[in-house]
Tab-separated table of C-alpha atoms and ligand atoms in Angstrom:
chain	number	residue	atom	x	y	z
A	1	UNK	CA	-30.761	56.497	-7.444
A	2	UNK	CA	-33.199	54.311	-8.886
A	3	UNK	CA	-30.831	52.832	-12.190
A	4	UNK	CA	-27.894	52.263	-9.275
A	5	UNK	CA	-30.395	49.871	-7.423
A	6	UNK	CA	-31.343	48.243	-10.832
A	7	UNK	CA	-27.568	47.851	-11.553
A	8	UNK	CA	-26.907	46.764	-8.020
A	9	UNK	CA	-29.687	44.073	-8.460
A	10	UNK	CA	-28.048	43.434	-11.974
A	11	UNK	CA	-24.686	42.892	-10.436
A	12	UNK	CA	-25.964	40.307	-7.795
A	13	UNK	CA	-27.865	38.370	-10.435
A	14	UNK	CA	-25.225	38.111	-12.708
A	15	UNK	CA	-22.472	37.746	-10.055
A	16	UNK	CA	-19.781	35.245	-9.461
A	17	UNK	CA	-21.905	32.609	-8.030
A	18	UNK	CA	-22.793	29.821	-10.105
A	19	UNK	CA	-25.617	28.058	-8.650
A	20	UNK	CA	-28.535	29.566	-11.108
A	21	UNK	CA	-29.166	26.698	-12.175
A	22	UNK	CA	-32.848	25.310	-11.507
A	23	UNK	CA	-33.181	22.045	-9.115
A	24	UNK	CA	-36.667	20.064	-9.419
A	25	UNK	CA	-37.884	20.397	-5.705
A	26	UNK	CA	-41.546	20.469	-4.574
A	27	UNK	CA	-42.833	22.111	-1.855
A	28	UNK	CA	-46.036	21.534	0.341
A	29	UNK	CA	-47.775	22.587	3.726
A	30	UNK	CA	-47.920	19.654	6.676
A	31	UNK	CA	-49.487	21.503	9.048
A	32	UNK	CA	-49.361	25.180	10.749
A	33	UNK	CA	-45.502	26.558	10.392
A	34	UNK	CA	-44.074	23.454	8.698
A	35	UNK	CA	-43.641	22.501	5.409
A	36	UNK	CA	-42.046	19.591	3.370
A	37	UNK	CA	-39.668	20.102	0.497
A	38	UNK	CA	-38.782	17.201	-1.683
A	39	UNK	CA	-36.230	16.249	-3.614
A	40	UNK	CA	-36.738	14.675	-7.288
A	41	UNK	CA	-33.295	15.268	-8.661
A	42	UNK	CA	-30.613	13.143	-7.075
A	43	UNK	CA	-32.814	11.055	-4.427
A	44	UNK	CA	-36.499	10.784	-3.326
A	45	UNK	CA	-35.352	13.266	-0.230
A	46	UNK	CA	-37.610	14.927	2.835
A	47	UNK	CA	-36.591	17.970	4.261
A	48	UNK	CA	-39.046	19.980	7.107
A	49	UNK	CA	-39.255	23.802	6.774
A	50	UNK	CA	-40.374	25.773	9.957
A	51	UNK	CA	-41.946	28.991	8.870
A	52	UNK	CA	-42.080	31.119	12.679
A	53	UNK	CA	-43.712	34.038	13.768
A	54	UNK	CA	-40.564	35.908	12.637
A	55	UNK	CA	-38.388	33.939	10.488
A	56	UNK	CA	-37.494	30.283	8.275
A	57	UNK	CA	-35.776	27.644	9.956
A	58	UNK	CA	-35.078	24.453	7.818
A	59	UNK	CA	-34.316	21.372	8.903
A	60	UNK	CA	-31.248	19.980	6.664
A	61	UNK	CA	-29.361	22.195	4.202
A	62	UNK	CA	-30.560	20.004	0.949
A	63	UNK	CA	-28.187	18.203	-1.452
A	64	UNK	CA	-26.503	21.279	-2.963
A	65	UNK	CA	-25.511	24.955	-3.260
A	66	UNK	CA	-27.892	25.233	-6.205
A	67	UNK	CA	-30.815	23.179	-4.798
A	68	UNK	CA	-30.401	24.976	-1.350
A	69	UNK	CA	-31.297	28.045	-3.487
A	70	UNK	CA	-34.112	26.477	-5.241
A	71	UNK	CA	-35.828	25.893	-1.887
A	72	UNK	CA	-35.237	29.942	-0.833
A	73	UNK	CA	-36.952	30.494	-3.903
A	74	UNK	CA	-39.810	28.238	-3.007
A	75	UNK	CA	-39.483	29.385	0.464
A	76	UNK	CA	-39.991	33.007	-0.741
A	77	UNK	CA	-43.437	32.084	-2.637
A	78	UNK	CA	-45.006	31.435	1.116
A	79	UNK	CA	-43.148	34.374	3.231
A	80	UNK	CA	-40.788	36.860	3.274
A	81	UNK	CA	-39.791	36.110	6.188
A	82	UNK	CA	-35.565	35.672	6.225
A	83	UNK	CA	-34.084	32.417	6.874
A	84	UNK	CA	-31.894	32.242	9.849
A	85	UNK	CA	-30.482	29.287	10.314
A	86	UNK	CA	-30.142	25.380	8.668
A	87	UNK	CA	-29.980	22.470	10.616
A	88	UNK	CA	-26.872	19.992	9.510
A	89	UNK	CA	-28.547	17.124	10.974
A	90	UNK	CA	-26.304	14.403	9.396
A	91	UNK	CA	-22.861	14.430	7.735
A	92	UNK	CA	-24.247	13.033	4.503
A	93	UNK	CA	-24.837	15.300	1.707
A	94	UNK	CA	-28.309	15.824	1.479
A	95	UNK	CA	-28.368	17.643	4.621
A	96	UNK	CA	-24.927	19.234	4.762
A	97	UNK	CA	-24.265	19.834	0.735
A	98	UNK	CA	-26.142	23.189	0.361
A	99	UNK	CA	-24.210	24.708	3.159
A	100	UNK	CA	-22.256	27.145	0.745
A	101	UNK	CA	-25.699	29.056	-0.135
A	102	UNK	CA	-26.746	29.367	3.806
A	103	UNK	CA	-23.572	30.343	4.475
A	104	UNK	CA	-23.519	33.222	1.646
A	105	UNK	CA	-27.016	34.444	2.501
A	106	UNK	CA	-26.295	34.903	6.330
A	107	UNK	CA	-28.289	32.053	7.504
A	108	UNK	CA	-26.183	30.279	10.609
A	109	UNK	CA	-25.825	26.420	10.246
A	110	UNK	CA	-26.209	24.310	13.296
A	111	UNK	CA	-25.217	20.988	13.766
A	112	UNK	CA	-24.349	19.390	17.178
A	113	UNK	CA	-20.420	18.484	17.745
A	114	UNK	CA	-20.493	14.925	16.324
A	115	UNK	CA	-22.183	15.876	12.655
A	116	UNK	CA	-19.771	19.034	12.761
A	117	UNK	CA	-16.772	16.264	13.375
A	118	UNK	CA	-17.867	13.656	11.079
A	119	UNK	CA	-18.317	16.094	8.050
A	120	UNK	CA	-14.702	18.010	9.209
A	121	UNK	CA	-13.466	14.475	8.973
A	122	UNK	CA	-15.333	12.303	6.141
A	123	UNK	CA	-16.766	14.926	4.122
A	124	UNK	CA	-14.448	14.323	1.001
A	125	UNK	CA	-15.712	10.389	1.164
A	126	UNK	CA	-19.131	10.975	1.800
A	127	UNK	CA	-19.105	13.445	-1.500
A	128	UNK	CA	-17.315	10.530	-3.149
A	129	UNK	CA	-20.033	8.189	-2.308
A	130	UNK	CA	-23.253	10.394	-3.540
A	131	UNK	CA	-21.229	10.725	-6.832
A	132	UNK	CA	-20.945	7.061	-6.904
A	133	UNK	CA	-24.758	6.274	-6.105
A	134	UNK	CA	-25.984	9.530	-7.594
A	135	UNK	CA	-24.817	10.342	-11.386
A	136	UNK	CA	-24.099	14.151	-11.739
A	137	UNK	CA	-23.795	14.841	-7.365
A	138	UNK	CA	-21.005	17.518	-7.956
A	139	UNK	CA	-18.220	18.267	-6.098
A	140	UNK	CA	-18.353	20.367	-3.641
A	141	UNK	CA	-15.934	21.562	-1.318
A	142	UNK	CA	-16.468	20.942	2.643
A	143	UNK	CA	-18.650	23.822	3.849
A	144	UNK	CA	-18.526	23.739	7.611
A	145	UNK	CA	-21.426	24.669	10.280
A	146	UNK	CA	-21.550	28.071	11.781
A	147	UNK	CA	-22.459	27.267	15.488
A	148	UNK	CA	-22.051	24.042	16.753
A	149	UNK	CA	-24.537	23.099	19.741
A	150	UNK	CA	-25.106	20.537	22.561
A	151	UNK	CA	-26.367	17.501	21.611
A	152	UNK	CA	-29.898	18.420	23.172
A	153	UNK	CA	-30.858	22.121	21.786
A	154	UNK	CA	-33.831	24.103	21.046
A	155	UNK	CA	-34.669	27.048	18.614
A	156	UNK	CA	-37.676	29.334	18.145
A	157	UNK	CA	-38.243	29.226	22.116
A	158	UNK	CA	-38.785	25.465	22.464
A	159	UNK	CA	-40.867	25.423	19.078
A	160	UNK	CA	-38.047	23.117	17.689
A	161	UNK	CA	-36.457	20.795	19.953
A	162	UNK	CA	-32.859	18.519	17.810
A	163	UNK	CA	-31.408	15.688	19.786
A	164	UNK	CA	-28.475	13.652	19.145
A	165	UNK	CA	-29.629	10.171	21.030
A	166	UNK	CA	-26.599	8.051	19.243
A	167	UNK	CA	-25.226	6.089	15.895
A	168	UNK	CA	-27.966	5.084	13.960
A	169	UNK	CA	-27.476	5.696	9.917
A	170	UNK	CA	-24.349	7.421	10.389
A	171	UNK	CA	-22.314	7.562	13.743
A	172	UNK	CA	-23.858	11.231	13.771
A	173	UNK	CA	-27.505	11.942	12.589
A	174	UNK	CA	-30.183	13.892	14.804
A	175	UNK	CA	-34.081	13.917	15.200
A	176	UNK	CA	-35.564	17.216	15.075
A	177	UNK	CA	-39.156	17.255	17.044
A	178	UNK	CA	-41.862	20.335	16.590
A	179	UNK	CA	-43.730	19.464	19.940
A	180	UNK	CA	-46.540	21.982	19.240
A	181	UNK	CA	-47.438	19.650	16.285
A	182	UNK	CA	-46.675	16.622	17.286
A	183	UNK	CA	-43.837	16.189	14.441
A	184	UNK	CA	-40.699	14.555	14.508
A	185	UNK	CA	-38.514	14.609	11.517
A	186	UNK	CA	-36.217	11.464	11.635
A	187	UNK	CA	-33.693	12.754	8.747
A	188	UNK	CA	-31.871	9.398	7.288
A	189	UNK	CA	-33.003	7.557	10.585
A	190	UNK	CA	-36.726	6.595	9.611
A	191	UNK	CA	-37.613	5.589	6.709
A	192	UNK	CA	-40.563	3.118	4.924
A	193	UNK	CA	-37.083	1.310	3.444
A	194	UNK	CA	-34.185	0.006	5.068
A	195	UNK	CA	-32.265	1.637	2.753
A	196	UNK	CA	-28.065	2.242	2.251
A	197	UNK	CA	-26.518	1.198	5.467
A	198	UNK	CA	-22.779	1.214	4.295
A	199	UNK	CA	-22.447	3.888	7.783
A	200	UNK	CA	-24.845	2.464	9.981
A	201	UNK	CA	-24.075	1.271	13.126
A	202	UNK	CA	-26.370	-1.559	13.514
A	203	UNK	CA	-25.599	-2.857	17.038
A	204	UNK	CA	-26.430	0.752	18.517
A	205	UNK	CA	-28.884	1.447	15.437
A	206	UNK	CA	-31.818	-0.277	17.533
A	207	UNK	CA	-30.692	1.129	21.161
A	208	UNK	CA	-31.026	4.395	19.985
A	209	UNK	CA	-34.541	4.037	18.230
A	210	UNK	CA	-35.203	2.384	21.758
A	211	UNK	CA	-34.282	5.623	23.722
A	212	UNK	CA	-36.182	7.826	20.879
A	213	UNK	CA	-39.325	5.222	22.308
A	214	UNK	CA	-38.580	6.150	26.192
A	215	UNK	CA	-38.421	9.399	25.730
A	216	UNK	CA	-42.624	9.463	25.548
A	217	UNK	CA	-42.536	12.288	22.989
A	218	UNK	CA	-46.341	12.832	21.882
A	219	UNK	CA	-45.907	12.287	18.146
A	220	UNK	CA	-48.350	12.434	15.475
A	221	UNK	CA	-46.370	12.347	12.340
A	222	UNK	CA	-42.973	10.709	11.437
A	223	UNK	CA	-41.227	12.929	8.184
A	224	UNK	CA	-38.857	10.387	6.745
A	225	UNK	CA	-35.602	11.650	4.806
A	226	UNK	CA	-36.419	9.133	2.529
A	227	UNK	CA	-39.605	7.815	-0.516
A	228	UNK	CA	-42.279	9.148	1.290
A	229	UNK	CA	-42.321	11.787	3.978
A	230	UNK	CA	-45.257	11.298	6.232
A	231	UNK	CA	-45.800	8.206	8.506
A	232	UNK	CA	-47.184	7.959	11.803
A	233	UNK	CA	-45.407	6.866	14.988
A	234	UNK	CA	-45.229	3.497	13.820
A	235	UNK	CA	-42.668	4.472	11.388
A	236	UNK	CA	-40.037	3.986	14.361
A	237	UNK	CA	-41.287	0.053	15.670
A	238	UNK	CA	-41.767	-0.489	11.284
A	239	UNK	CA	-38.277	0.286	11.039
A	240	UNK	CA	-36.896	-1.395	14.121
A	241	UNK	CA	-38.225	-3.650	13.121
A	242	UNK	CA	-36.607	-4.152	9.528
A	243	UNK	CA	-33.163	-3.789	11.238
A	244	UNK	CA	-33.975	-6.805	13.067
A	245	UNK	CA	-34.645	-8.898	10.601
A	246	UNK	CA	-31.806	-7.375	8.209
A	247	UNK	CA	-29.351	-8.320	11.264
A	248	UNK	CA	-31.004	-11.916	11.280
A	249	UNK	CA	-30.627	-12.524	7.523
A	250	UNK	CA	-27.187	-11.588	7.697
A	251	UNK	CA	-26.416	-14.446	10.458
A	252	UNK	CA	-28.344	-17.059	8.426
B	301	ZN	ZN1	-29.989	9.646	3.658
């Protein structure tokens, strides 16, 4: 019995996926369940792990099949608690690119209806455009979300609240808020640099950091997708604030 589960274990090593490869990703604790995994490979690159009561949620599937592995791996060194599901929250590729691995492992992947449209429909170009700005970004083939939600949801009974609130760095990114700890994770959205706005929309950019602002959320710390992760509420007026004057140099 015992040499069939070796050669079982062999088989699934050695099988025909070919992400083994190792991705450079660290891993630290913010505070109670959540954790931050960054990204030192293709881009500086933030993404929020929810360790529950009885399983791993993770906000953004991470830039690749083999990286998305990496960070199950890193994941594993905390709990063994199984991942369940992935958050897609934006089109671009470092959320969306290590779908393939969630996928194979069983974990669903959730991403309201707009990020599930945008990457059915510009996933080819948006892979074209981290190979442009990111030497060595493979191709990968579109890997689409397993459960597409409203734009308002919630997971681990209200633990994790995502909400689509309109276009800001793509026509289709989402905030993800932890209200027991007073963390939002603003994705691509927030950031201490303006950063690439080739898809931003920047008339409705600043209306929908505006309606992130009336919403009142209690927030304590701002994870940015981008440089470095944690800010404090003042990440969202800092950044309104560079749109502005972005929009004004542009009219000068
Ligand atoms: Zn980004």
């Amino acid at each position: 019995m015992k040499r069939y589960r070796y050669l079982g274990m062999l088989l699934a090593i050695a099988g025909p996926v070919s992400w083994a490869g190792s991705a450079n990703i660290s891993f630290h604790r913010l505070s109670g369940p959540l954790y931050v995994a960054t990204d030192a490979e293709y881009f500086p690159t933030n993404w929020v792990v929810y360790v529950g009561a009885k399983d791993v949620v993770i906000g953004g599937a991470t830039w690749t099949p083999t990286m998305a592995r990496a960070l199950a791996a890193r994941i594993r060194r905390v709990t063994p608690l199984p991942i369940t599901a992935v958050i897609d929250i934006s089109p671009d590729p470092e959320w969306s690119g290590g779908n393939a691995y969630w996928k194979q492992v069983g974990a669903k992947i959730i991403a309201v209806g707009i990020t599930n449209e945008l990457l059915k429909n510009t996933w080819q170009e948006r892979n074209q455009r981290a190979r442009t700005n990111h030497p060595g970004y493979p191709i990968l083939p579109l890997v689409m979300p397993t459960e597409v939600v409203a734009d308002q949801f919630s997971l681990e009974r209200g633990a994790i609240r995502g909400f689509y609130l309109g276009p800001t760095h793509t026509p289709g990114d989402i905030f993800v808020y932890f209200p027991q700890e007073q963390v939002l994770d603003a994705g691509s959205i927030l950031k201490p640099h303006l950063g690439n706005l080739a898809d931003a929309d920047l008339r409705a950019y600043p209306k929908t950091l505006r309606k992130l602002q009336q919403m009142h959320l209690k927030i304590r710390t701002v994870i940015a997708g981008h440089w470095s992760a944690v800010h404090g509420p003042d990440l969202i007026q800092r950044y309104g604030r560079m749109l502005k004057e972005h929009a004004q140099d542009d009219h000068e």
